[in-house]
Amino acid sequence: MLKKIIFLKYGELSTKKDNRNFFLKILNNNIKKALNDVTINYDYGRMFIIPKEDELPLIINKLKNIFGIHEIVPAYLLDNKDLEIIKETVLDLLKGKKFQTFKVEVKRSDKNYPINSMDLRKDFGAYILKNINNLKVDVNNPSLTINIEIRVKEVLIYFDGIKGLGGYPVSSLGKGLLMLSGGIDSPVAGYLAIKRGIKLEAIYFESPPHTSEAALDKVKKLAKKLALYNNDIKLHIINFTEIQEEIYKNIPHEYLITIMRRMMYRISAILASRENAKVIVNGESIGQVASQTLTSMKVINEVVSIPVIRPVACFDKLEIIEIAKKIDTYDVSILPYEDCCTIFVPDHPVINPLKEKCLEYEKLINYEDMIYNAIKNKKTITITHNIEEEFQDLL
Ligand code: ATP
Ligand code: MG
């Protein structure tokens, strides 16, 4: 009997030596969660996924979105080790495949099998050449690699795999808090952080009635895109209206953005500490706007001691857009809804803010109470991404 299965290659993870098991355990949990009730077997450190009939495409699609997987390999298990049967089966599986050159790789984990790997390789190669016309062997750059593993109980047959996302399994590096706006940069920053194994929660500052429900909805949609890679995502919504209005009323306008961002950082740091997040992640990109000059970043960053990770700090906008398109956040990000920063944006924001000025101006507002209230009144929702629904839509 021939059984269709999938196995996974881990790439970068397999170089992690002592930590390998730690990473794999988390990856396995993430995969189990994503695949629900699919049967998974383990064999010599390798994970075999046994899909039910017709589930293969959906499962492959799910695996394509899981960080930590280097390659997804659809394979076949044959429970008969008779050489002629193996040959016929391989030939059968090759029908319908388009390739001009090939090589055969044989691994013999059953050391009692009567023929050695080298002879098996030659034998399979000759058999394929005899039975399919116009083929050539190319060991260096074949258009198809045929892998045959003679195992103790069965034979594993597979061809080239599908590229996975790579990176580290989500959660393996702990938790981070993403400052998620409705823009292009922060979802990309979030995606890149998740890729490095950070499980994200997100924080969004809204300023009703200056910002609308539609703007919040846009952020929820972006969070949902990230939830695909993050398993699910907690979104904390902070009402920022009072703080922004007070800043607007009391502080010289060239310092509006600097001080507003210092407040955002302060709130994010408190929330991060409460939620056990080790870092703040945001979409700042050096030089993009006045608040992202090196001086601005320093003066803003000074109000927190938690590390702030800026995955797109050194990317050009076009590079960021390219990733945004790849992860399908771009079309949502460019929807024209106002953000809390854009409403209160001054004509001439300071490019080189001074820390002393910030401290002096901040004395003009009672920001500690306002921050306390904003956090007390936060709303938190958990957003999930159900790929099954999307898959149904595609069918
Ligand atoms: P993006 O940078 O995501 O395209 P943006 O350009 O509107 O959005 P900037 O003004 O460049 O945002 O702000 C830099 C970063 O600060 C954002 O990438 C985001 O991480 C964070 N940020 C800005 N506004 C908000 C907000 N309303 N809520 C949460 N985080 C925000
Ligand atoms: Mg930006």
CSV table of C-alpha atoms and ligand atoms in Angstrom, one decimal:
chain,number,residue,atom,x,y,z
A,1,MET,CA,0.0,0.0,0.0
A,2,LEU,CA,1.2,3.5,-0.8
A,3,LYS,CA,0.4,6.2,1.7
A,4,LYS,CA,0.7,10.0,1.0
A,5,ILE,CA,2.4,11.9,3.8
A,6,ILE,CA,4.2,15.1,4.4
A,7,PHE,CA,7.5,15.5,6.2
A,8,LEU,CA,9.4,18.7,7.2
A,9,LYS,CA,12.9,20.0,6.9
A,10,TYR,CA,14.0,22.5,9.6
A,11,GLY,CA,17.0,24.3,8.0
A,12,GLU,CA,18.3,26.9,10.4
A,13,LEU,CA,16.9,25.1,13.4
A,14,SER,CA,19.0,22.0,12.8
A,15,THR,CA,22.1,24.1,13.4
A,16,LYS,CA,21.0,25.0,16.9
A,17,LYS,CA,22.7,22.1,18.6
A,18,ASP,CA,21.9,22.1,22.3
A,19,ASN,CA,18.8,24.1,21.8
A,20,ARG,CA,17.5,22.1,18.9
A,21,ASN,CA,15.0,20.1,21.0
A,22,PHE,CA,13.7,23.3,22.6
A,23,PHE,CA,13.0,24.9,19.2
A,24,LEU,CA,11.5,21.7,17.8
A,25,LYS,CA,9.2,21.2,20.7
A,26,ILE,CA,7.8,24.7,20.2
A,27,LEU,CA,7.6,24.2,16.5
A,28,ASN,CA,5.7,20.9,17.0
A,29,ASN,CA,3.2,22.6,19.3
A,30,ASN,CA,2.7,25.4,16.8
A,31,ILE,CA,2.1,22.9,14.0
A,32,LYS,CA,-0.3,20.8,16.1
A,33,LYS,CA,-2.3,23.9,16.9
A,34,ALA,CA,-2.5,25.0,13.3
A,35,LEU,CA,-3.4,21.6,12.0
A,36,ASN,CA,-5.9,20.6,14.7
A,37,ASP,CA,-6.7,16.9,14.5
A,38,VAL,CA,-4.3,15.7,11.9
A,39,THR,CA,-2.2,12.6,12.8
A,40,ILE,CA,1.5,13.4,13.4
A,41,ASN,CA,4.1,10.7,13.9
A,42,TYR,CA,7.7,11.2,15.0
A,43,ASP,CA,10.5,9.1,13.7
A,44,TYR,CA,14.3,9.7,14.3
A,45,GLY,CA,13.6,13.3,15.1
A,46,ARG,CA,11.6,13.8,11.9
A,47,MET,CA,8.0,14.8,11.9
A,48,PHE,CA,5.6,12.8,9.6
A,49,ILE,CA,2.2,14.3,9.0
A,50,ILE,CA,-0.4,11.9,7.8
A,51,PRO,CA,-3.2,13.8,6.1
A,52,LYS,CA,-6.7,12.4,5.6
A,53,GLU,CA,-7.8,12.0,2.0
A,54,ASP,CA,-8.2,15.4,0.2
A,55,GLU,CA,-6.7,17.3,3.0
A,56,LEU,CA,-3.2,17.6,1.5
A,57,PRO,CA,-3.5,21.0,-0.2
A,58,LEU,CA,-5.1,22.7,2.8
A,59,ILE,CA,-2.4,21.2,5.1
A,60,ILE,CA,0.4,22.3,2.8
A,61,ASN,CA,-1.1,25.8,2.7
A,62,LYS,CA,-1.2,25.9,6.5
A,63,LEU,CA,2.4,24.7,6.8
A,64,LYS,CA,3.5,27.4,4.3
A,65,ASN,CA,2.6,30.0,7.0
A,66,ILE,CA,4.4,28.5,9.9
A,67,PHE,CA,7.8,30.0,10.8
A,68,GLY,CA,10.6,27.5,11.6
A,69,ILE,CA,9.8,25.2,8.6
A,70,HIS,CA,12.5,25.3,5.9
A,71,GLU,CA,10.9,22.8,3.5
A,72,ILE,CA,7.6,21.0,3.2
A,73,VAL,CA,8.1,17.7,1.5
A,74,PRO,CA,5.1,15.7,0.2
A,75,ALA,CA,6.2,12.1,0.2
A,76,TYR,CA,5.0,8.5,-0.2
A,77,LEU,CA,5.3,5.6,2.2
A,78,LEU,CA,5.4,2.2,0.6
A,79,ASP,CA,4.9,-0.8,2.9
A,80,ASN,CA,6.6,-3.2,0.5
A,81,LYS,CA,10.4,-3.5,0.2
A,82,ASP,CA,10.6,-5.8,-2.8
A,83,LEU,CA,13.0,-4.1,-5.3
A,84,GLU,CA,10.8,-4.7,-8.3
A,85,ILE,CA,7.7,-3.2,-6.5
A,86,ILE,CA,9.7,-0.2,-5.4
A,87,LYS,CA,10.9,0.4,-9.0
A,88,GLU,CA,7.4,0.1,-10.4
A,89,THR,CA,6.0,2.4,-7.8
A,90,VAL,CA,8.7,5.1,-8.4
A,91,LEU,CA,8.0,4.9,-12.2
A,92,ASP,CA,4.3,5.2,-11.5
A,93,LEU,CA,4.8,8.3,-9.4
A,94,LEU,CA,7.0,9.9,-12.1
A,95,LYS,CA,4.2,9.7,-14.6
A,96,GLY,CA,2.8,13.2,-15.3
A,97,LYS,CA,6.0,14.9,-14.0
A,98,LYS,CA,7.8,17.1,-16.5
A,99,PHE,CA,11.6,16.9,-16.2
A,100,GLN,CA,14.5,16.4,-18.7
A,101,THR,CA,17.3,15.6,-16.2
A,102,PHE,CA,17.3,13.8,-12.9
A,103,LYS,CA,19.4,12.2,-10.2
A,104,VAL,CA,18.5,9.4,-7.8
A,105,GLU,CA,19.5,9.7,-4.1
A,106,VAL,CA,19.2,6.6,-2.1
A,107,LYS,CA,19.5,6.3,1.7
A,108,ARG,CA,19.5,2.9,3.4
A,109,SER,CA,18.6,3.2,7.0
A,110,ASP,CA,17.8,-0.5,7.1
A,111,LYS,CA,21.4,-1.7,7.1
A,112,ASN,CA,20.2,-5.3,6.6
A,113,TYR,CA,18.8,-4.6,3.2
A,114,PRO,CA,20.7,-6.9,0.8
A,115,ILE,CA,21.8,-4.2,-1.7
A,116,ASN,CA,23.9,-1.2,-0.8
A,117,SER,CA,23.0,2.4,-1.5
A,118,MET,CA,25.4,2.9,-4.3
A,119,ASP,CA,24.2,-0.2,-6.2
A,120,LEU,CA,20.6,0.8,-5.6
A,121,ARG,CA,21.2,4.2,-7.0
A,122,LYS,CA,22.7,2.9,-10.2
A,123,ASP,CA,19.9,0.3,-10.5
A,124,PHE,CA,17.1,2.8,-10.1
A,125,GLY,CA,18.8,5.2,-12.5
A,126,ALA,CA,19.2,2.6,-15.2
A,127,TYR,CA,15.6,1.4,-14.7
A,128,ILE,CA,14.2,5.0,-15.1
A,129,LEU,CA,16.3,5.7,-18.2
A,130,LYS,CA,15.1,2.4,-19.8
A,131,ASN,CA,11.5,3.1,-19.1
A,132,ILE,CA,11.1,6.9,-19.8
A,133,ASN,CA,12.4,8.3,-23.1
A,134,ASN,CA,14.6,11.4,-23.6
A,135,LEU,CA,15.9,11.6,-20.1
A,136,LYS,CA,19.4,12.3,-18.9
A,137,VAL,CA,21.1,11.9,-15.6
A,138,ASP,CA,22.6,15.2,-14.2
A,139,VAL,CA,24.1,14.8,-10.7
A,140,ASN,CA,25.0,18.5,-10.4
A,141,ASN,CA,21.9,20.4,-11.5
A,142,PRO,CA,19.0,18.0,-12.1
A,143,SER,CA,15.5,19.3,-12.9
A,144,LEU,CA,14.2,16.5,-10.6
A,145,THR,CA,15.8,14.7,-7.7
A,146,ILE,CA,14.2,11.3,-6.9
A,147,ASN,CA,14.8,10.4,-3.2
A,148,ILE,CA,14.4,6.8,-2.1
A,149,GLU,CA,14.9,5.8,1.6
A,150,ILE,CA,14.9,2.2,2.5
A,151,ARG,CA,13.7,2.2,6.1
A,152,VAL,CA,13.3,-0.7,8.5
A,153,LYS,CA,9.6,-1.1,7.9
A,154,GLU,CA,8.9,0.7,4.7
A,155,VAL,CA,10.2,2.7,1.8
A,156,LEU,CA,10.0,6.5,1.7
A,157,ILE,CA,9.9,8.1,-1.7
A,158,TYR,CA,9.9,11.8,-2.4
A,159,PHE,CA,10.8,14.5,-4.9
A,160,ASP,CA,11.6,18.2,-4.5
A,161,GLY,CA,9.9,19.9,-1.6
A,162,ILE,CA,8.1,23.2,-1.3
A,163,LYS,CA,9.9,26.1,0.3
A,164,GLY,CA,8.8,27.0,3.8
A,165,LEU,CA,9.0,30.4,5.5
A,166,GLY,CA,12.2,29.6,7.5
A,167,GLY,CA,12.9,31.7,10.6
A,168,TYR,CA,12.3,30.6,14.1
A,169,PRO,CA,9.1,29.0,15.6
A,170,VAL,CA,6.8,31.6,17.0
A,171,SER,CA,7.2,32.0,20.8
A,172,SER,CA,10.6,30.4,20.9
A,173,LEU,CA,12.2,33.8,21.7
A,174,GLY,CA,9.4,35.0,24.0
A,175,LYS,CA,6.9,37.8,23.7
A,176,GLY,CA,7.0,41.3,22.2
A,177,LEU,CA,4.6,44.2,22.0
A,178,LEU,CA,4.0,45.6,18.5
A,179,MET,CA,3.0,49.3,18.1
A,180,LEU,CA,0.5,48.7,15.3
A,181,SER,CA,-0.8,51.7,13.3
A,182,GLY,CA,-2.8,51.5,10.2
A,183,GLY,CA,0.2,52.3,8.1
A,184,ILE,CA,2.5,50.2,5.8
A,185,ASP,CA,5.5,49.9,8.0
A,186,SER,CA,4.3,48.5,11.3
A,187,PRO,CA,2.6,45.3,10.0
A,188,VAL,CA,5.8,44.6,8.0
A,189,ALA,CA,7.9,45.2,11.2
A,190,GLY,CA,5.5,42.8,13.0
A,191,TYR,CA,5.9,40.1,10.4
A,192,LEU,CA,9.7,40.3,10.6
A,193,ALA,CA,9.7,40.2,14.4
A,194,ILE,CA,7.5,37.1,14.3
A,195,LYS,CA,9.9,35.5,11.8
A,196,ARG,CA,12.6,35.8,14.5
A,197,GLY,CA,10.5,33.7,16.9
A,198,ILE,CA,8.8,36.6,18.8
A,199,LYS,CA,5.2,36.0,19.7
A,200,LEU,CA,3.5,39.4,19.3
A,201,GLU,CA,0.7,41.2,21.1
A,202,ALA,CA,-0.2,44.5,19.5
A,203,ILE,CA,-1.1,48.0,20.8
A,204,TYR,CA,-3.1,50.5,18.9
A,205,PHE,CA,-3.7,54.2,19.9
A,206,GLU,CA,-7.0,55.6,18.8
A,207,SER,CA,-8.4,59.1,19.2
A,208,PRO,CA,-12.1,59.1,18.8
A,209,PRO,CA,-13.9,61.1,17.6
A,210,HIS,CA,-10.9,62.4,15.7
A,211,THR,CA,-10.2,58.9,14.4
A,212,SER,CA,-13.1,56.7,13.2
A,213,GLU,CA,-14.3,53.2,13.7
A,214,ALA,CA,-13.2,52.5,10.1
A,215,ALA,CA,-9.6,53.3,11.1
A,216,LEU,CA,-9.8,50.8,14.0
A,217,ASP,CA,-11.3,48.3,11.7
A,218,LYS,CA,-8.3,48.7,9.4
A,219,VAL,CA,-6.0,47.9,12.3
A,220,LYS,CA,-8.0,44.9,13.2
A,221,LYS,CA,-7.7,43.7,9.6
A,222,LEU,CA,-3.9,44.2,9.7
A,223,ALA,CA,-3.8,42.3,13.0
A,224,LYS,CA,-5.7,39.5,11.4
A,225,LYS,CA,-3.1,39.2,8.7
A,226,LEU,CA,-0.4,39.0,11.3
A,227,ALA,CA,-2.4,36.4,13.3
A,228,LEU,CA,-1.8,34.0,10.4
A,229,TYR,CA,1.8,33.8,11.4
A,230,ASN,CA,1.5,34.5,15.1
A,231,ASN,CA,-1.1,31.7,15.8
A,232,ASP,CA,-3.5,34.4,17.0
A,233,ILE,CA,-2.9,38.0,18.2
A,234,LYS,CA,-4.0,40.0,21.2
A,235,LEU,CA,-4.8,43.6,20.2
A,236,HIS,CA,-4.8,46.2,23.0
A,237,ILE,CA,-6.7,49.4,22.0
A,238,ILE,CA,-5.8,52.5,24.0
A,239,ASN,CA,-7.9,55.6,24.0
A,240,PHE,CA,-5.4,58.4,23.3
A,241,THR,CA,-7.9,61.3,22.9
A,242,GLU,CA,-7.4,63.0,26.2
A,243,ILE,CA,-3.6,62.9,26.1
A,244,GLN,CA,-3.5,64.2,22.5
A,245,GLU,CA,-6.0,67.0,23.2
A,246,GLU,CA,-4.1,68.1,26.3
A,247,ILE,CA,-0.8,68.0,24.4
A,248,TYR,CA,-2.4,70.0,21.5
A,249,LYS,CA,-3.8,72.6,23.9
A,250,ASN,CA,-0.8,73.1,26.1
A,251,ILE,CA,2.4,72.4,24.2
A,252,PRO,CA,4.2,74.3,21.5
A,253,HIS,CA,3.2,72.7,18.2
A,254,GLU,CA,6.6,72.0,16.9
A,255,TYR,CA,7.0,69.5,19.8
A,256,LEU,CA,3.5,67.9,19.4
A,257,ILE,CA,4.8,64.7,17.7
A,258,THR,CA,7.8,64.3,19.8
A,259,ILE,CA,5.9,64.5,23.1
A,260,MET,CA,3.0,62.4,21.7
A,261,ARG,CA,5.4,59.7,20.8
A,262,ARG,CA,7.1,59.8,24.2
A,263,MET,CA,3.6,59.2,25.7
A,264,MET,CA,3.0,56.3,23.3
A,265,TYR,CA,6.3,54.8,24.3
A,266,ARG,CA,5.6,55.2,28.0
A,267,ILE,CA,2.2,53.5,27.7
A,268,SER,CA,3.7,50.7,25.5
A,269,ALA,CA,6.4,50.1,28.1
A,270,ILE,CA,4.0,49.8,31.0
A,271,LEU,CA,1.7,47.5,29.0
A,272,ALA,CA,4.7,45.4,27.8
A,273,SER,CA,5.8,44.9,31.3
A,274,ARG,CA,2.3,43.9,32.4
A,275,GLU,CA,2.0,41.4,29.6
A,276,ASN,CA,5.5,40.0,30.1
A,277,ALA,CA,6.7,41.2,26.7
A,278,LYS,CA,10.5,41.6,26.7
A,279,VAL,CA,10.7,44.1,23.8
A,280,ILE,CA,8.6,46.8,22.0
A,281,VAL,CA,8.5,46.4,18.3
A,282,ASN,CA,7.6,49.3,15.9
A,283,GLY,CA,7.7,50.3,12.3
A,284,GLU,CA,10.1,53.3,12.6
A,285,SER,CA,12.4,53.7,9.7
A,286,ILE,CA,15.4,56.0,9.9
A,287,GLY,CA,14.8,59.4,8.3
A,288,GLN,CA,11.3,58.7,7.1
A,289,VAL,CA,9.7,61.6,8.9
A,290,ALA,CA,10.7,64.3,11.4
A,291,SER,CA,10.1,61.9,14.4
A,292,GLN,CA,12.4,59.4,12.9
A,293,THR,CA,15.7,61.3,12.7
A,294,LEU,CA,18.4,59.8,14.9
A,295,THR,CA,18.0,62.8,17.3
A,296,SER,CA,14.2,62.3,17.5
A,297,MET,CA,14.5,58.6,18.0
A,298,LYS,CA,17.0,59.1,20.8
A,299,VAL,CA,14.9,61.7,22.6
A,300,ILE,CA,11.7,59.6,22.2
A,301,ASN,CA,13.4,56.4,23.2
A,302,GLU,CA,14.8,57.9,26.4
A,303,VAL,CA,11.5,57.6,28.3
A,304,VAL,CA,11.7,53.8,28.4
A,305,SER,CA,14.3,51.3,29.4
A,306,ILE,CA,12.8,48.2,27.6
A,307,PRO,CA,14.6,47.5,24.3
A,308,VAL,CA,12.8,48.8,21.2
A,309,ILE,CA,13.2,46.6,18.1
A,310,ARG,CA,12.8,48.4,14.7
A,311,PRO,CA,12.9,45.7,12.1
A,312,VAL,CA,12.5,48.1,9.2
A,313,ALA,CA,14.8,50.8,10.5
A,314,CYS,CA,17.2,50.5,7.7
A,315,PHE,CA,14.9,49.6,4.9
A,316,ASP,CA,13.8,51.9,2.0
A,317,LYS,CA,10.1,52.5,1.7
A,318,LEU,CA,10.1,50.5,-1.5
A,319,GLU,CA,11.7,47.5,0.3
A,320,ILE,CA,9.1,47.7,3.0
A,321,ILE,CA,6.3,47.9,0.4
A,322,GLU,CA,7.6,44.8,-1.3
A,323,ILE,CA,7.3,42.8,1.9
A,324,ALA,CA,3.9,44.4,2.6
A,325,LYS,CA,2.7,43.1,-0.7
A,326,LYS,CA,4.1,39.7,-0.1
A,327,ILE,CA,2.3,39.3,3.2
A,328,ASP,CA,-0.9,40.9,1.8
A,329,THR,CA,-1.1,43.8,4.2
A,330,TYR,CA,-0.4,46.5,1.6
A,331,ASP,CA,-3.9,46.9,0.2
A,332,VAL,CA,-5.3,47.3,3.7
A,333,SER,CA,-2.6,49.7,4.7
A,334,ILE,CA,-3.3,52.1,1.9
A,335,LEU,CA,-7.0,52.5,2.7
A,336,PRO,CA,-7.5,56.2,3.3
A,337,TYR,CA,-8.4,56.4,7.0
A,338,GLU,CA,-7.0,59.0,9.3
A,339,ASP,CA,-4.5,58.0,12.0
A,340,CYS,CA,-4.2,59.7,15.3
A,341,CYS,CA,-0.8,61.1,14.4
A,342,THR,CA,-1.9,62.6,11.1
A,343,ILE,CA,-4.7,64.6,12.6
A,344,PHE,CA,-2.5,66.4,15.1
A,345,VAL,CA,0.4,66.8,12.8
A,346,PRO,CA,2.0,70.3,13.0
A,347,ASP,CA,3.2,72.3,10.0
A,348,HIS,CA,6.8,72.4,11.2
A,349,PRO,CA,7.6,69.5,13.5
A,350,VAL,CA,11.0,69.8,15.2
A,351,ILE,CA,13.7,67.7,13.6
A,352,ASN,CA,16.3,67.9,16.3
A,353,PRO,CA,14.2,67.9,19.5
A,354,LEU,CA,15.9,68.7,22.9
A,355,LYS,CA,15.4,66.5,25.8
A,356,GLU,CA,15.3,69.5,28.2
A,357,LYS,CA,12.5,71.1,26.2
A,358,CYS,CA,10.5,67.9,26.3
A,359,LEU,CA,10.8,67.7,30.1
A,360,GLU,CA,9.9,71.3,30.5
A,361,TYR,CA,6.8,71.0,28.2
A,362,GLU,CA,5.7,67.8,29.8
A,363,LYS,CA,5.4,69.6,33.1
A,364,LEU,CA,2.6,71.6,31.5
A,365,ILE,CA,0.3,68.5,31.4
A,366,ASN,CA,-0.7,66.0,34.0
A,367,TYR,CA,0.4,63.1,31.9
A,368,GLU,CA,0.9,60.5,34.6
A,369,ASP,CA,-2.8,60.4,35.6
A,370,MET,CA,-3.8,60.4,32.0
A,371,ILE,CA,-1.5,57.5,31.2
A,372,TYR,CA,-2.9,55.6,34.2
A,373,ASN,CA,-6.4,56.2,33.0
A,374,ALA,CA,-5.7,55.3,29.4
A,375,ILE,CA,-4.2,52.0,30.5
A,376,LYS,CA,-7.0,51.3,32.9
A,377,ASN,CA,-9.6,51.8,30.2
A,378,LYS,CA,-7.9,49.8,27.5
A,379,LYS,CA,-9.9,47.3,25.5
A,380,THR,CA,-8.3,44.0,24.6
A,381,ILE,CA,-9.5,41.7,21.9
A,382,THR,CA,-8.0,38.4,20.5
A,383,ILE,CA,-7.9,38.1,16.8
A,384,THR,CA,-7.6,34.8,15.0
A,385,HIS,CA,-7.0,33.9,11.4
A,386,ASN,CA,-8.9,30.9,10.1
A,387,ILE,CA,-7.2,29.8,6.9
A,388,GLU,CA,-9.9,27.2,6.3
A,389,GLU,CA,-12.5,30.0,5.6
A,390,GLU,CA,-10.2,31.6,3.0
A,391,PHE,CA,-9.5,28.2,1.5
A,392,GLN,CA,-13.2,27.6,1.1
A,393,ASP,CA,-13.5,31.0,-0.7
A,394,LEU,CA,-10.8,30.0,-3.2
A,395,LEU,CA,-12.5,26.7,-4.1
B,1,ATP,P1,3.5,53.0,9.5
B,1,ATP,O1,4.8,53.4,10.0
B,1,ATP,O2,3.1,51.7,10.1
B,1,ATP,O3,3.4,53.0,8.0
B,1,ATP,P2,2.8,55.5,10.0
B,1,ATP,O4,3.7,55.9,8.9
B,1,ATP,O5,1.4,56.1,10.1
B,1,ATP,O6,2.5,54.0,10.0
B,1,ATP,P3,4.7,56.6,11.7
B,1,ATP,O7,4.2,58.0,12.0
B,1,ATP,O8,5.8,56.4,10.7
B,1,ATP,O9,3.5,55.7,11.4
B,1,ATP,O10,5.0,56.0,13.1
B,1,ATP,C1,6.1,55.1,13.3
B,1,ATP,C2,5.7,53.9,14.1
B,1,ATP,O11,5.0,54.3,15.3
B,1,ATP,C3,4.7,53.1,13.4
B,1,ATP,O12,5.3,52.2,12.5
B,1,ATP,C4,4.0,52.3,14.5
B,1,ATP,O13,4.9,51.3,14.9
B,1,ATP,C5,4.0,53.3,15.6
B,1,ATP,N1,2.7,54.1,15.6
B,1,ATP,C6,2.3,55.2,15.0
B,1,ATP,N2,1.0,55.5,15.2
B,1,ATP,C7,0.5,54.5,15.9
B,1,ATP,C8,-0.7,54.2,16.5
B,1,ATP,N3,-1.8,55.0,16.3
B,1,ATP,N4,-0.9,53.1,17.3
B,1,ATP,C9,0.2,52.3,17.5
B,1,ATP,N5,1.4,52.5,17.0
B,1,ATP,C10,1.6,53.6,16.2
B,2,MG,MG,6.0,55.1,8.9
